[in-house]
CSV table of C-alpha atoms and ligand atoms in Angstrom, one decimal:
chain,number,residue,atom,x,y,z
U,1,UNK,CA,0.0,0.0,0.0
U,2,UNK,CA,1.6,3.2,-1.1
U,3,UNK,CA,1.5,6.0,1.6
U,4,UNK,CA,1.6,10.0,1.7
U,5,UNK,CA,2.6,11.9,4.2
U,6,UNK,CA,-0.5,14.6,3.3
U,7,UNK,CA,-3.3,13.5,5.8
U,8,UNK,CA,-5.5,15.8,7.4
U,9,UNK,CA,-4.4,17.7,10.3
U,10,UNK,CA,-5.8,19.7,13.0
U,11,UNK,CA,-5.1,23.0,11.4
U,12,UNK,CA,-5.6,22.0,7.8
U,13,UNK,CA,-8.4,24.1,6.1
U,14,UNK,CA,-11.2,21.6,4.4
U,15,UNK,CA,-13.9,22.7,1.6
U,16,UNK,CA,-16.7,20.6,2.0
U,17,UNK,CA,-18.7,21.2,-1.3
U,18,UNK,CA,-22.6,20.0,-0.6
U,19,UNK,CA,-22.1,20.6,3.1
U,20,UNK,CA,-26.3,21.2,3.3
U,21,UNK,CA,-27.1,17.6,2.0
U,22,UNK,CA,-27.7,14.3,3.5
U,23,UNK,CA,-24.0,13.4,2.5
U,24,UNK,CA,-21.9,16.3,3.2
U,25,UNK,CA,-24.0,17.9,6.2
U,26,UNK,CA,-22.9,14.2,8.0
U,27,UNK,CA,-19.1,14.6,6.7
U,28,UNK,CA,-19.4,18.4,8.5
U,29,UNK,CA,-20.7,17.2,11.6
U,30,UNK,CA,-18.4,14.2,11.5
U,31,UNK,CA,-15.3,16.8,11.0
U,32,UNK,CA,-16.2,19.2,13.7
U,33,UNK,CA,-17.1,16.2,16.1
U,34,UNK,CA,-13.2,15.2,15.5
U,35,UNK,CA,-12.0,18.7,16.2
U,36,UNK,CA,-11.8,20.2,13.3
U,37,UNK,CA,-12.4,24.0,13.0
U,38,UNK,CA,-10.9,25.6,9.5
U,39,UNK,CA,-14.0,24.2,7.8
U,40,UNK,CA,-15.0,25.6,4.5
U,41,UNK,CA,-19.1,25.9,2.9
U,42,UNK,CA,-20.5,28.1,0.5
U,43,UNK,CA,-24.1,27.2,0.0
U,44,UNK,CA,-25.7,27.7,-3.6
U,45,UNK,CA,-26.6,30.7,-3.5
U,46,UNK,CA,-23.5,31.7,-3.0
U,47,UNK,CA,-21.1,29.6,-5.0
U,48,UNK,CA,-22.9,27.9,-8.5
U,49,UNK,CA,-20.6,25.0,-8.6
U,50,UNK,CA,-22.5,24.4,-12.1
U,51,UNK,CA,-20.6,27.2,-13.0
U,52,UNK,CA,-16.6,26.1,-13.8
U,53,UNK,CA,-15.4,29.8,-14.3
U,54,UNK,CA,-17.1,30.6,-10.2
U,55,UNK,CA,-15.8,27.7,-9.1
U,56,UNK,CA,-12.2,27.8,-9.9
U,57,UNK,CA,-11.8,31.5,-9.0
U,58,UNK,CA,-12.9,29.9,-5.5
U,59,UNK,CA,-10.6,27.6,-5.1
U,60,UNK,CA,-7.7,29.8,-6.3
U,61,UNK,CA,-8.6,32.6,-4.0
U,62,UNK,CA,-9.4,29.7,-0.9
U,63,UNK,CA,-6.4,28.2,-0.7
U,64,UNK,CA,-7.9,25.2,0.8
U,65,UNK,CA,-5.8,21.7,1.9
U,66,UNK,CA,-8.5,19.0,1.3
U,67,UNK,CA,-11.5,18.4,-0.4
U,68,UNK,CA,-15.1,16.5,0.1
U,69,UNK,CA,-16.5,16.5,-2.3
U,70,UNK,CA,-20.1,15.3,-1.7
U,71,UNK,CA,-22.5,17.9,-3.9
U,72,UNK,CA,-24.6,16.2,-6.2
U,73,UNK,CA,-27.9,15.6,-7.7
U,74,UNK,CA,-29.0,12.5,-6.1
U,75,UNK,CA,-32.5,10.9,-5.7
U,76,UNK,CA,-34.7,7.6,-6.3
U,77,UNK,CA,-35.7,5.5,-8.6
U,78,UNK,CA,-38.2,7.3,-10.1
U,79,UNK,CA,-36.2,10.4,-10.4
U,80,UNK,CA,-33.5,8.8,-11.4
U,81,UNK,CA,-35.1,7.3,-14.7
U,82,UNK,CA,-37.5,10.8,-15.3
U,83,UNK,CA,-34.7,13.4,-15.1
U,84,UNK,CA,-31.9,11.7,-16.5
U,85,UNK,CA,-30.6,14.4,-18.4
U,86,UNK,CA,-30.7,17.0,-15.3
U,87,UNK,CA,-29.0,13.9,-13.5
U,88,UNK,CA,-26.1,13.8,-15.8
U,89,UNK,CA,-25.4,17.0,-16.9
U,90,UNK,CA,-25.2,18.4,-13.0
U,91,UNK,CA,-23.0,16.2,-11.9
U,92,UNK,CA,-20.5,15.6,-14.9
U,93,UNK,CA,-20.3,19.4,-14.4
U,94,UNK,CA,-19.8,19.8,-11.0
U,95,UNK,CA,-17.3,17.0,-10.7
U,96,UNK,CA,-15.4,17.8,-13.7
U,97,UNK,CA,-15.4,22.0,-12.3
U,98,UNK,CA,-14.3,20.7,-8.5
U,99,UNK,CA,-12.0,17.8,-9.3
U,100,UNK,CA,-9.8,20.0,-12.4
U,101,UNK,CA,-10.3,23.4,-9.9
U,102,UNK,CA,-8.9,21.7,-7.1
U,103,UNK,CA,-5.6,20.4,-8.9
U,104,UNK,CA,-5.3,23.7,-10.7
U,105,UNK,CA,-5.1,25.6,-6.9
U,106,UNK,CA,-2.8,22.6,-5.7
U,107,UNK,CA,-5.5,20.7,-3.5
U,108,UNK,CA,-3.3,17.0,-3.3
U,109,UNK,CA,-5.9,15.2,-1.5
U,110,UNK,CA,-9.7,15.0,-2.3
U,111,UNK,CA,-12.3,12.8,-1.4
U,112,UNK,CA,-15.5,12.4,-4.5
U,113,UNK,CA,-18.6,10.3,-3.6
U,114,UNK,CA,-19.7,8.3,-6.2
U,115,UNK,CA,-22.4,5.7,-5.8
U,116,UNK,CA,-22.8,1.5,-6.0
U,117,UNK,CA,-25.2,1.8,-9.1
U,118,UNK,CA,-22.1,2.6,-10.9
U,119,UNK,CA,-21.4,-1.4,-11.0
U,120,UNK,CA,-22.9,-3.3,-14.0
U,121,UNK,CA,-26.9,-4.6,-13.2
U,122,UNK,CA,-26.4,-8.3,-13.1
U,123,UNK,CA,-22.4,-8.5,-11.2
U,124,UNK,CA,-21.6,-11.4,-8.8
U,125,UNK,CA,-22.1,-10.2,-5.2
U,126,UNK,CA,-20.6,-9.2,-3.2
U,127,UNK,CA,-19.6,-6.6,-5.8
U,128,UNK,CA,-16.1,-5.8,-5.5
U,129,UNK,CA,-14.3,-2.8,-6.8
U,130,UNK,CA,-13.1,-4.4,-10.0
U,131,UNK,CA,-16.4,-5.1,-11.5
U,132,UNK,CA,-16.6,-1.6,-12.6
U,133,UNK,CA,-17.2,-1.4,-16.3
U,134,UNK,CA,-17.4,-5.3,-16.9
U,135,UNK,CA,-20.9,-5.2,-18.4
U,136,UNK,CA,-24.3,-3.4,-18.7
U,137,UNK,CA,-25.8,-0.8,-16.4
U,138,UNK,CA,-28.9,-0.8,-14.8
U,139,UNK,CA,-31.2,1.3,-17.4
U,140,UNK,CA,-33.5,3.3,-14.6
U,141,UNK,CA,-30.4,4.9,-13.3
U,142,UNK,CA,-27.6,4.8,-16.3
U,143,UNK,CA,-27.1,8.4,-16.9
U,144,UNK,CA,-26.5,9.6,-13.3
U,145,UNK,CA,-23.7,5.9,-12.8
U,146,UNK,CA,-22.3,7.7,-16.2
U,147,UNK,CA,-21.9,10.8,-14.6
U,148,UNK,CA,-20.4,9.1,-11.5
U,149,UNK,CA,-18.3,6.9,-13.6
U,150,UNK,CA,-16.3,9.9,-15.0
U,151,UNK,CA,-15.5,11.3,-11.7
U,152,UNK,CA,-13.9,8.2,-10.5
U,153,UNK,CA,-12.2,8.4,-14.0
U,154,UNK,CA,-11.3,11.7,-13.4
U,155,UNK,CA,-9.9,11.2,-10.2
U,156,UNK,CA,-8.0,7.9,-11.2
U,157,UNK,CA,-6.4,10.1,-14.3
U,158,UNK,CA,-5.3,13.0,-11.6
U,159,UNK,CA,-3.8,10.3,-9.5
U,160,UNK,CA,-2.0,8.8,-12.2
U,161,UNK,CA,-1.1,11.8,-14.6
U,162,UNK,CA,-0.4,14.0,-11.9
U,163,UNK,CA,0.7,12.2,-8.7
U,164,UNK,CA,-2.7,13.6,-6.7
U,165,UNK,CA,-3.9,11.5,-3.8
U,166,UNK,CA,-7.8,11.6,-5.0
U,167,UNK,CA,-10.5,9.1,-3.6
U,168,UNK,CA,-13.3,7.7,-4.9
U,169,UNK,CA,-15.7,6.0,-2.9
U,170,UNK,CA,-18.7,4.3,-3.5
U,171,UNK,CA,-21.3,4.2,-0.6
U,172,UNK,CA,-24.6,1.5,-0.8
U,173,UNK,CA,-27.8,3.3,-0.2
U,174,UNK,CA,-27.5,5.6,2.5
U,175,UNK,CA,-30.2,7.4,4.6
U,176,UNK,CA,-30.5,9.5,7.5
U,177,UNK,CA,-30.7,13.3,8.6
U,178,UNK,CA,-31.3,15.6,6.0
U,179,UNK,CA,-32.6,13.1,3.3
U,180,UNK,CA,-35.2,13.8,1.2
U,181,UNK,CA,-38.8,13.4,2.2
U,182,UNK,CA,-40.5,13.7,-1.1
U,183,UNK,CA,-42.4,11.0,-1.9
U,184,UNK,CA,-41.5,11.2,-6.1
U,185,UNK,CA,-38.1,12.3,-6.1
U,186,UNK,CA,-36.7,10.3,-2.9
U,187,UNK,CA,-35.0,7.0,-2.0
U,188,UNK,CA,-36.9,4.3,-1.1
U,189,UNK,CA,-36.5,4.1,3.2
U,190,UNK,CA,-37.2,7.9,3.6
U,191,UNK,CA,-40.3,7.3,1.1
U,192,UNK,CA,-41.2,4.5,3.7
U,193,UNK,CA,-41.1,6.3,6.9
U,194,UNK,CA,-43.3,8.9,5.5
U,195,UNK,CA,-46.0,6.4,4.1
U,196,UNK,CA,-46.0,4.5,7.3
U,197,UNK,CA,-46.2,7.5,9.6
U,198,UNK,CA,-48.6,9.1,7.8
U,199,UNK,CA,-51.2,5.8,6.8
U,200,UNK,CA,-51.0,5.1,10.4
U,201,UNK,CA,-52.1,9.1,11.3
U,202,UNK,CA,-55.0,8.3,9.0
U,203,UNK,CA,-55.9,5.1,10.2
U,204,UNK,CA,-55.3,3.2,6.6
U,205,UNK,CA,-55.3,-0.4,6.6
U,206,UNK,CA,-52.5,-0.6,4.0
U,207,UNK,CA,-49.7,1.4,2.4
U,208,UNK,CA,-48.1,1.4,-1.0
U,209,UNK,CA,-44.9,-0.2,-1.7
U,210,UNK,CA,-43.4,0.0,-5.6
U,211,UNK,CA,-42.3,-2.7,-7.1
U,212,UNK,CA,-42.4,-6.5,-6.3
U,213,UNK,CA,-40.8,-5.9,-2.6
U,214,UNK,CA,-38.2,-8.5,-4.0
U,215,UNK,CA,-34.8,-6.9,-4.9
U,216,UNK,CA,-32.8,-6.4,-2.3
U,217,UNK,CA,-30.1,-3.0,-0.8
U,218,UNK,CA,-27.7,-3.1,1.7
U,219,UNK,CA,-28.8,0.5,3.7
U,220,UNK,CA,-26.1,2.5,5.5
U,221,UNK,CA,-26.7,5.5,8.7
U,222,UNK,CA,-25.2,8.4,6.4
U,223,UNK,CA,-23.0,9.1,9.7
U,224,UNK,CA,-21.6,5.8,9.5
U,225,UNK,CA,-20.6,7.0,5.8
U,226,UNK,CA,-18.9,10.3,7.3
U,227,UNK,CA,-16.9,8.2,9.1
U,228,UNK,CA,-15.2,6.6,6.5
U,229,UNK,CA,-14.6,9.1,4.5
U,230,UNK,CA,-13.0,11.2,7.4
U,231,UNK,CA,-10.9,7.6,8.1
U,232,UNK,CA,-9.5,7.6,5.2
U,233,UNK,CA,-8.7,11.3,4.6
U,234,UNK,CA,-7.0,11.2,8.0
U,235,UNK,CA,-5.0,7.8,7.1
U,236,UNK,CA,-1.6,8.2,5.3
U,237,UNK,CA,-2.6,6.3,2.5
U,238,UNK,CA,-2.6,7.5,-1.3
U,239,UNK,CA,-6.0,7.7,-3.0
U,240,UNK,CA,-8.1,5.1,-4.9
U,241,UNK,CA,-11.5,3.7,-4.8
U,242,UNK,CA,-13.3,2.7,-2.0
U,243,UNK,CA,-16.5,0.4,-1.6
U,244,UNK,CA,-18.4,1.8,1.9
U,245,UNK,CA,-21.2,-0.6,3.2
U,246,UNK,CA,-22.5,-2.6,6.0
U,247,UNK,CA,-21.8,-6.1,4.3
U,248,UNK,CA,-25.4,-6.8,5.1
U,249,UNK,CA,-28.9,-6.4,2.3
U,250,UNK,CA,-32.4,-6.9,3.2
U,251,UNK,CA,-35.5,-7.7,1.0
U,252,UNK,CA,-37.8,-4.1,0.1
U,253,UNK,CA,-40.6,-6.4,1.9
U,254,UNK,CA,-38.1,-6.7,4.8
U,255,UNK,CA,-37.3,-3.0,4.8
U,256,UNK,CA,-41.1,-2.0,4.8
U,257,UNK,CA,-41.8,-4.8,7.6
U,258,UNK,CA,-39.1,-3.0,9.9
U,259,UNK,CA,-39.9,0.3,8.8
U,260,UNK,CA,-43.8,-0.7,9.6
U,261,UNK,CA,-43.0,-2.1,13.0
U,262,UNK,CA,-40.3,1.3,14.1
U,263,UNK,CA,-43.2,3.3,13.1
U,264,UNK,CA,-46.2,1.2,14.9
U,265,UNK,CA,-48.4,1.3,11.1
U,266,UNK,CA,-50.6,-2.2,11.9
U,267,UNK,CA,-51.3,-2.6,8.3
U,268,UNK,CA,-50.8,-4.7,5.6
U,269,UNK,CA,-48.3,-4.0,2.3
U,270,UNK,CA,-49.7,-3.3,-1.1
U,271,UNK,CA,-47.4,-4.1,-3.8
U,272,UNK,CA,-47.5,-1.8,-6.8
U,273,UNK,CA,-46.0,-3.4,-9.8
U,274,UNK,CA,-46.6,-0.2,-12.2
U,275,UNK,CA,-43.6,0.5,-10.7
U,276,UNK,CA,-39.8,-0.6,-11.3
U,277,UNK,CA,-37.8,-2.9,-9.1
U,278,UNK,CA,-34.5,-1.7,-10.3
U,279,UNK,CA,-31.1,-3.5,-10.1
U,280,UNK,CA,-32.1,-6.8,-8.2
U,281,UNK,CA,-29.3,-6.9,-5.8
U,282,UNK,CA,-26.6,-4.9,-5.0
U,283,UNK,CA,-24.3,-6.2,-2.2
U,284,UNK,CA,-21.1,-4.1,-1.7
U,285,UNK,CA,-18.1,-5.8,-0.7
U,286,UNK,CA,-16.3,-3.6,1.8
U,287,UNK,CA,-13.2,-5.6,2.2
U,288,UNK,CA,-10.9,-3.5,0.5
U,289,UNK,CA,-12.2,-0.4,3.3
U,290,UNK,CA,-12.0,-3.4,6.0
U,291,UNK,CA,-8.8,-4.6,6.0
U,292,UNK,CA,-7.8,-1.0,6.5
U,293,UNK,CA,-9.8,-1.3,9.8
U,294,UNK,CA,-12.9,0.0,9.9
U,295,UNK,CA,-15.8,-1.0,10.0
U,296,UNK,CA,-19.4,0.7,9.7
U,297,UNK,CA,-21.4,0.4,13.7
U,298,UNK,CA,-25.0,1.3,13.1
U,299,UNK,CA,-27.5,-1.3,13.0
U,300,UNK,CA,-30.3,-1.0,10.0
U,301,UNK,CA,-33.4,-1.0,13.2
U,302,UNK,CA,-30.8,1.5,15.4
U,303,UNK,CA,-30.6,3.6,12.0
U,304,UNK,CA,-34.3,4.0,11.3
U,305,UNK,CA,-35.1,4.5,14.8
U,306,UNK,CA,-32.6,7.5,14.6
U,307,UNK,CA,-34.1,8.7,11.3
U,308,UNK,CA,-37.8,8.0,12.5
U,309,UNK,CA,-37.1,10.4,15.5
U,310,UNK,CA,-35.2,12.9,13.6
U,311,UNK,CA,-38.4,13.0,11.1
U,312,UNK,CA,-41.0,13.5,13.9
U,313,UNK,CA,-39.1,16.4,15.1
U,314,UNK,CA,-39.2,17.9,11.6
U,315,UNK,CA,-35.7,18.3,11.5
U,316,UNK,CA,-36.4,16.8,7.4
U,317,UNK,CA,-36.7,18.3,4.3
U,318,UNK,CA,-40.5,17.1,3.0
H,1,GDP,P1,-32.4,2.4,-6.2
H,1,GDP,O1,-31.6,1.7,-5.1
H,1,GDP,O2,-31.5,3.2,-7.1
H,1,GDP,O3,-33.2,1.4,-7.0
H,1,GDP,O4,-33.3,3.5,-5.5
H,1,GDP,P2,-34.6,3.5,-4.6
H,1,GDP,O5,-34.1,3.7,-3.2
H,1,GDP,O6,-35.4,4.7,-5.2
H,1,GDP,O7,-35.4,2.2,-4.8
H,1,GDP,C1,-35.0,1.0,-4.2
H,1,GDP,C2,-36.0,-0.1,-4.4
H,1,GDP,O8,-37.1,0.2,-3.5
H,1,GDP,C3,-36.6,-0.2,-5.8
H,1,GDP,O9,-36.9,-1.6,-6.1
H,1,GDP,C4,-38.0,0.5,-5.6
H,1,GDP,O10,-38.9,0.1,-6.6
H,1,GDP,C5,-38.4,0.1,-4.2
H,1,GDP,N1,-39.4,1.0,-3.6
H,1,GDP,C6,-40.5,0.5,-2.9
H,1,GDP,N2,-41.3,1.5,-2.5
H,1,GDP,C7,-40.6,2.6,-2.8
H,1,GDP,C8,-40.9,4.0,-2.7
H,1,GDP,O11,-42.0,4.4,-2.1
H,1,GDP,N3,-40.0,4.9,-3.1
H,1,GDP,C9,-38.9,4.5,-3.8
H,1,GDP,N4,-38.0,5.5,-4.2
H,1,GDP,N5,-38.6,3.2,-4.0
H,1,GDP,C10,-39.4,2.3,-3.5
């Protein structure tokens, strides 16, 4: 394993670009939890990162050590397949402006979050970090795995071309404060805390869940997530790609029992097959992120008990 000497320290400065999403509002509190006070955000309004021209004047005139980079355009399935050109464009652009702005202002270490649907539909599972691009995509989410195929790419070619310590790494399907509420545009266990919380307000004897309730996602506590990505910026060693999961996948009908039972919703499950299933399995193998020694903690009930609470005291985005 090669090794750098350009870690994070105590008084390094850190951009964290997306610092008000699920991802990079964790990766914040994860940082300042660890001591770390020369913290860098610019929301939207204030820095376009859409924009390559903004964003590299930024950089230059910042100065910063290290980068997480965790802004995207993220959401569900449904989204996913409906606005795939919104879902590409956005994040080729923003990767592409971070990732070349942060090696033109001298930033050696950078941390990009891709995604597990980047791995072809039907791999063997666990699905290690060589499988990518050894066959087909999955089709309802092929434009945004594109898009976060590149930045890997991107970062692999500044690593190699250029001697930058870049990481990519490629969390399951995460959840947890700050995630999106909205029933069209969201992932599927946020989707199923708010169906069950509010069928059992109304009293229904059954809520809605798409698909066949068959495939099956390995879910991670989005804090769990910070802490790997802050484990590995801290370590010594030089940048590559990373799988981040629990190791362990559930059935949707298992996810939808649990989220049923956290939430006290009585009622029975109505499957809605107008809907798409998706990829039907997709099992990250985290041994590569294990045998550096770490090792995700939260439990998937102890997750969506924490979630469940944080969305009764609205601290979510509906
Ligand atoms: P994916 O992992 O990229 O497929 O993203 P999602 O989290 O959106 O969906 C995961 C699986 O959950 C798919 O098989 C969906 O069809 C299924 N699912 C079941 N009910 C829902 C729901 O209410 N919302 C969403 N987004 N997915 C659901």
């Amino acid at each position: 394993m090669t090794t750098t000497s350009n870690a994070l320290d105590y008084s390094s400065k850190i951009y964290i670009a997306g610092h008000r999403g699920m991802v990079g509002s964790a990766i914040h509190r994860r940082l300042q939890q660890a001591g770390y006070t020369n913290l860098v955000t610019r929301h939207r309004a204030e820095l376009d990162l859409l924009d390559q021209k903004k964003t590299a004047d930024f950089l230059a005139s910042e100065k910063v050590d290290f980068i997480f980079l965790a802004a995207a355009k993220t959401g569900g399935i449904y989204a996913n397949d409906t606005y795939s050109a919104d879902f590409i464009y956005e994040n080729l652009m923003i990767e592409t402006n971070v990732i070349h702005a942060a090696f033109s202002s001298g930033v050696k270490r950078l941390l990009f979050t891709g995604s597990s649907c980047i791995y072809p539909r039907d791999c063997p599972q666990p699905i290690v970090e060589d499988y990518l691009l050894t066959g087909p995509l999955e089709p309802t989410n092929s434009a945004y795995a594109i898009a976060k195929i590149a930045g890997i790419k991107l970062c692999e070619s500044y690593n190699k071309q250029y001697g930058m310590s870049y990481f990519s790494v490629m969390p399951t399907n995460l959840y947890g404060p700050n995630d999106n509420y909205d029933l069209n545009s969201g992932h599927v266990l946020p989707a199923l805390i708010r169906k069950a919380h509010e069928a059992k307000g109304r009293g229904d004897d059954s809520l809605v869940v798409w698909g066949s309730g068959r495939p099956m996602r390995e879910f991670m506590y989005v804090d769990d997530l910070a802490d790997a990505c802050v484990f590995l910026m801290e370590s010594g060693i030089a940048g590559g790609m990373y799988n981040i999961g629990t190791g362990v996948d559930v059935t949707i009908r298992e996810l939808a029992e649990t989220v049923m039972d956290i939430v006290g919703f009585k009622g029975g499950i109505i499957f809605d097959s107008s809907k798409p299933d998706g990829t039907p399995r997709k099992l990250l193998s985290v041994d590569r992120l294990n045998a550096l020694g770490w090792r995700a903690r939260t439990s998937l009930r102890e997750g969506i008990v924490k979630t469940y609470s944080d969305f009764l005291a609205g601290r979510d985005t509906v």
